[in-house]
CSV table of C-alpha atoms and ligand atoms in Angstrom, one decimal:
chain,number,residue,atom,x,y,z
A,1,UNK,CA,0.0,0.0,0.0
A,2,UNK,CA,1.1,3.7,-0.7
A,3,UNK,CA,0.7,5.8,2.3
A,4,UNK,CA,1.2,9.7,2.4
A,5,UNK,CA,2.2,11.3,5.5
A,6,UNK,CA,1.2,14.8,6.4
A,7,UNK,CA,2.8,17.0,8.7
A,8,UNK,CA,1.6,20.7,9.2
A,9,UNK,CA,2.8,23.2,10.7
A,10,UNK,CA,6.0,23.8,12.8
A,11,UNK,CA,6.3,20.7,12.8
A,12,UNK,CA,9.7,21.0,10.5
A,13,UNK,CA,10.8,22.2,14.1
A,14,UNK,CA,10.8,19.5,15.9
A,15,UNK,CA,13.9,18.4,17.7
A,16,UNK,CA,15.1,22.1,18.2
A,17,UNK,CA,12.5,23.9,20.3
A,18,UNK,CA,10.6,22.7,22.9
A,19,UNK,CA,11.6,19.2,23.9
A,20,UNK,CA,10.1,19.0,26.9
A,21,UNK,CA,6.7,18.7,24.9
A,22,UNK,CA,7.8,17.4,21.4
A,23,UNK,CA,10.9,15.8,22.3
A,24,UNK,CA,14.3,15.9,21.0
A,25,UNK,CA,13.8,14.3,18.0
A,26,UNK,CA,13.6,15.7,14.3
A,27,UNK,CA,10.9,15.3,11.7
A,28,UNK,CA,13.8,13.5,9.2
A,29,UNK,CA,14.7,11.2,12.3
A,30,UNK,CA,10.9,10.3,12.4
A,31,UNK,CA,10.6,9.8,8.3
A,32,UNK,CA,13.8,7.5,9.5
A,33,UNK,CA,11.8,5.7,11.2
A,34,UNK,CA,8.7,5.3,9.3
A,35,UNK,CA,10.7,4.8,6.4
A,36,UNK,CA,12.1,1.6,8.3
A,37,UNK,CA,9.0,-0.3,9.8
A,38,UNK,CA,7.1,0.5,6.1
A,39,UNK,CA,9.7,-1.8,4.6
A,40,UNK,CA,8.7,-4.4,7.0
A,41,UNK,CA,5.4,-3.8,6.2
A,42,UNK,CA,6.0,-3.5,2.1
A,43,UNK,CA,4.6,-0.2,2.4
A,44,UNK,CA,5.5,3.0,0.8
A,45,UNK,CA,6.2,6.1,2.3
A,46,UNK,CA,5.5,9.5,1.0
A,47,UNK,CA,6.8,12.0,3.6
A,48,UNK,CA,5.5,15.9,3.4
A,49,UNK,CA,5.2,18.8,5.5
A,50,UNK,CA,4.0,22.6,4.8
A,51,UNK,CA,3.5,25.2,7.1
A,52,UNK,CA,0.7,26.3,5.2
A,53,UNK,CA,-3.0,25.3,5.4
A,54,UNK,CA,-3.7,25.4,1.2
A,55,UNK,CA,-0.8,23.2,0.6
A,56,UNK,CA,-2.0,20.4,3.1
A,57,UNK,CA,-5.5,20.8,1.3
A,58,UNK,CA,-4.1,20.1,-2.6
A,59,UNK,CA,-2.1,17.4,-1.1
A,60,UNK,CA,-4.8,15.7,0.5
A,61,UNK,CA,-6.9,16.2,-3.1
A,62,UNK,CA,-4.2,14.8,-4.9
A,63,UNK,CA,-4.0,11.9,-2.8
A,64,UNK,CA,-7.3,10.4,-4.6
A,65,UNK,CA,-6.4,7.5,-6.6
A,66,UNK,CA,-2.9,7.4,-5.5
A,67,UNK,CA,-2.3,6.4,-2.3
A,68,UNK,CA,-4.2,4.0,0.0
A,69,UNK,CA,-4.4,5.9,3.0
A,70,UNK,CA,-3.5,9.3,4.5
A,71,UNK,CA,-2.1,10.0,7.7
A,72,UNK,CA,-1.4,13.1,9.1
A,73,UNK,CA,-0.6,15.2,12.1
A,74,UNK,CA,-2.2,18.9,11.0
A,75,UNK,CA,-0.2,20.2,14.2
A,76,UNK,CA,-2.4,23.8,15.2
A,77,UNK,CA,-4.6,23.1,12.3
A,78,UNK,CA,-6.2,20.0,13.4
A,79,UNK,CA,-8.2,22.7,15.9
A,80,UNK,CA,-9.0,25.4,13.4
A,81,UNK,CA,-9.0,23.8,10.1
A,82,UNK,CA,-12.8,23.1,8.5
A,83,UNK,CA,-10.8,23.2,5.0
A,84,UNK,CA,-8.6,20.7,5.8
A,85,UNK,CA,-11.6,18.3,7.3
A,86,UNK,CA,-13.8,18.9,4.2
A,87,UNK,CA,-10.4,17.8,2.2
A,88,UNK,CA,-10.4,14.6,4.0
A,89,UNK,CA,-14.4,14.0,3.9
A,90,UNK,CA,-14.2,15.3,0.4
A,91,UNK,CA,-11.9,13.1,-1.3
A,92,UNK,CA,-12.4,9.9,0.7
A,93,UNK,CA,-9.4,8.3,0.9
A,94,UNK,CA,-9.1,6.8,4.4
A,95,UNK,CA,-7.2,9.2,7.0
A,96,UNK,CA,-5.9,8.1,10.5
A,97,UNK,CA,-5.0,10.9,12.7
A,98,UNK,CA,-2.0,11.5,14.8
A,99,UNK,CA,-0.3,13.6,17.6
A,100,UNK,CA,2.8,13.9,19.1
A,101,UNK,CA,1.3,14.7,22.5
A,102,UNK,CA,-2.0,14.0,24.6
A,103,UNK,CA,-3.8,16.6,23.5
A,104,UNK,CA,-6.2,15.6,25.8
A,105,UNK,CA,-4.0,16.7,28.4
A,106,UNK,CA,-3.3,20.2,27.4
A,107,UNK,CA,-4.4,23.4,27.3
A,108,UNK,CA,-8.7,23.0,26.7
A,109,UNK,CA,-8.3,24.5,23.4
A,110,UNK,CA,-6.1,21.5,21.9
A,111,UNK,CA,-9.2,19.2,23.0
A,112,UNK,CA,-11.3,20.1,20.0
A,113,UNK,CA,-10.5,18.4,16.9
A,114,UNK,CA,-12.1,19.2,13.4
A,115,UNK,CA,-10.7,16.4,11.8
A,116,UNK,CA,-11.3,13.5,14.5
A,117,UNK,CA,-15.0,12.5,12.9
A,118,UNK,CA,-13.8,12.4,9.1
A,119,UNK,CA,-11.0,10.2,10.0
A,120,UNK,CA,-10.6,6.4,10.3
A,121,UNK,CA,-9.2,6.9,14.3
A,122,UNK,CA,-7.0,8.6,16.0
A,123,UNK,CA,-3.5,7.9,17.7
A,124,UNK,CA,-2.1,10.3,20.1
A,125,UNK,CA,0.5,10.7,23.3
A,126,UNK,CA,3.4,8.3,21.7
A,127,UNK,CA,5.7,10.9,20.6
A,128,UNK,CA,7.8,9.7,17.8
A,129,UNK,CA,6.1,6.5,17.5
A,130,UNK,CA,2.5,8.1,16.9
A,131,UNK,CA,3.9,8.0,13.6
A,132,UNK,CA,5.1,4.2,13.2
A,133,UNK,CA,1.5,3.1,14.7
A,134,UNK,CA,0.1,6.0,12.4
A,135,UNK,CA,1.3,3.6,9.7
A,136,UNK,CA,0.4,0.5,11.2
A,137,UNK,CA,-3.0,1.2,11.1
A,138,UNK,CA,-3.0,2.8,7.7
A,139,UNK,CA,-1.8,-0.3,6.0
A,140,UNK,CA,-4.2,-2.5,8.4
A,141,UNK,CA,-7.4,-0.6,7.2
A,142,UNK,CA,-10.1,-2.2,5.9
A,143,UNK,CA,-12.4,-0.7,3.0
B,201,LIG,O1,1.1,16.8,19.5
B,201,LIG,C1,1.0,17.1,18.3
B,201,LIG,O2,1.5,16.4,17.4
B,201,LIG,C2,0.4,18.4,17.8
B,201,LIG,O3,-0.2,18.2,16.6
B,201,LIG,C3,1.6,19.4,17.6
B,201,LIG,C4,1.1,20.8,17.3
B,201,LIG,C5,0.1,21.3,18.2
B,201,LIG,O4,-0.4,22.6,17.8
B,201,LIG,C6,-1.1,20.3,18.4
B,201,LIG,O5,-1.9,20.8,19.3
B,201,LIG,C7,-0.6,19.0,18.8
B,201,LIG,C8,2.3,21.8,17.3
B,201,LIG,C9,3.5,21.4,16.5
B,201,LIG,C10,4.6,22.4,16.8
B,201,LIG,O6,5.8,21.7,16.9
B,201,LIG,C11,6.8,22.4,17.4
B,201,LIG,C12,8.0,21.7,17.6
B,201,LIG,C13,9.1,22.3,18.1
B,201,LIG,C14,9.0,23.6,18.5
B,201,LIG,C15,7.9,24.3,18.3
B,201,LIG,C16,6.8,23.7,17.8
């Protein structure tokens, strides 16, 4: 299966700010990682990230016919974005959510997610690894 991985945005920060909530590790240490258990799995691994809420939204469009899943971390956007949901609803191609961090135990305004109900599920709190069992699920979804 083709999976495309989403990350929005400052998320091409990670590993050099704030590792007492994101960690130490980098977004091309996590891609490392990803790109390791996917060739366990006889997956592959597209690996994108934009800062920018319109790019996230022609990706996810694009995605349609091309690759068997979606999963993506929208960082800020996943509490804000009704574009990016109506992306995922709109084209259809099954999405599995992911954070970094329990959300849930953060600020109030983290708790809320627009994308939540248009995905497949949601995995959250496992740092790093949100991303390897982001994948896991992908290529374990059923039609
Ligand atoms: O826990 C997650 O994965 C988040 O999606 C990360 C977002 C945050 O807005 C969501 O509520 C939860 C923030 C990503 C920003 O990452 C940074 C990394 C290093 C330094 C600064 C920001």
């Amino acid at each position: 299966m083709r999976v495309l991985f989403l990350s929005g945005p400052n998320l091409n920060l990670l590993g050099t700010r704030e590792p007492a909530v994101y960690g130490s590790t980098t977004l091309a240490d996590i891609e490392g990682l990803v790109r390791e258990r996917a060739k366990g799995l006889g997956a592959e691994v597209d690996f994108r990230q934009s800062n920018h809420e319109g790019q996230l939204v022609d990706w996810i469009q694009e995605a349609r016919g091309k690759f068997g899943a979606v999963v993506i971390n929208a960082g800020a956007y996943t509490h804000t974005s009704v574009a990016i949901r109506d992306a995922i609803a709109g084209t259809g191609v099954p999405t599995v959510e992911i954070h970094l961090s329990n959300v849930h135990a953060r600020e109030e305004f983290r708790h809320q997610s627009y994308l939540s109900a248009v995905c497949k599920g949601v995995i959250l709190g496992f740092g790093a690894q949100s991303y390897v069992l982001g994948l896991e699920a992908a290529v374990n979804l059923k039609a």
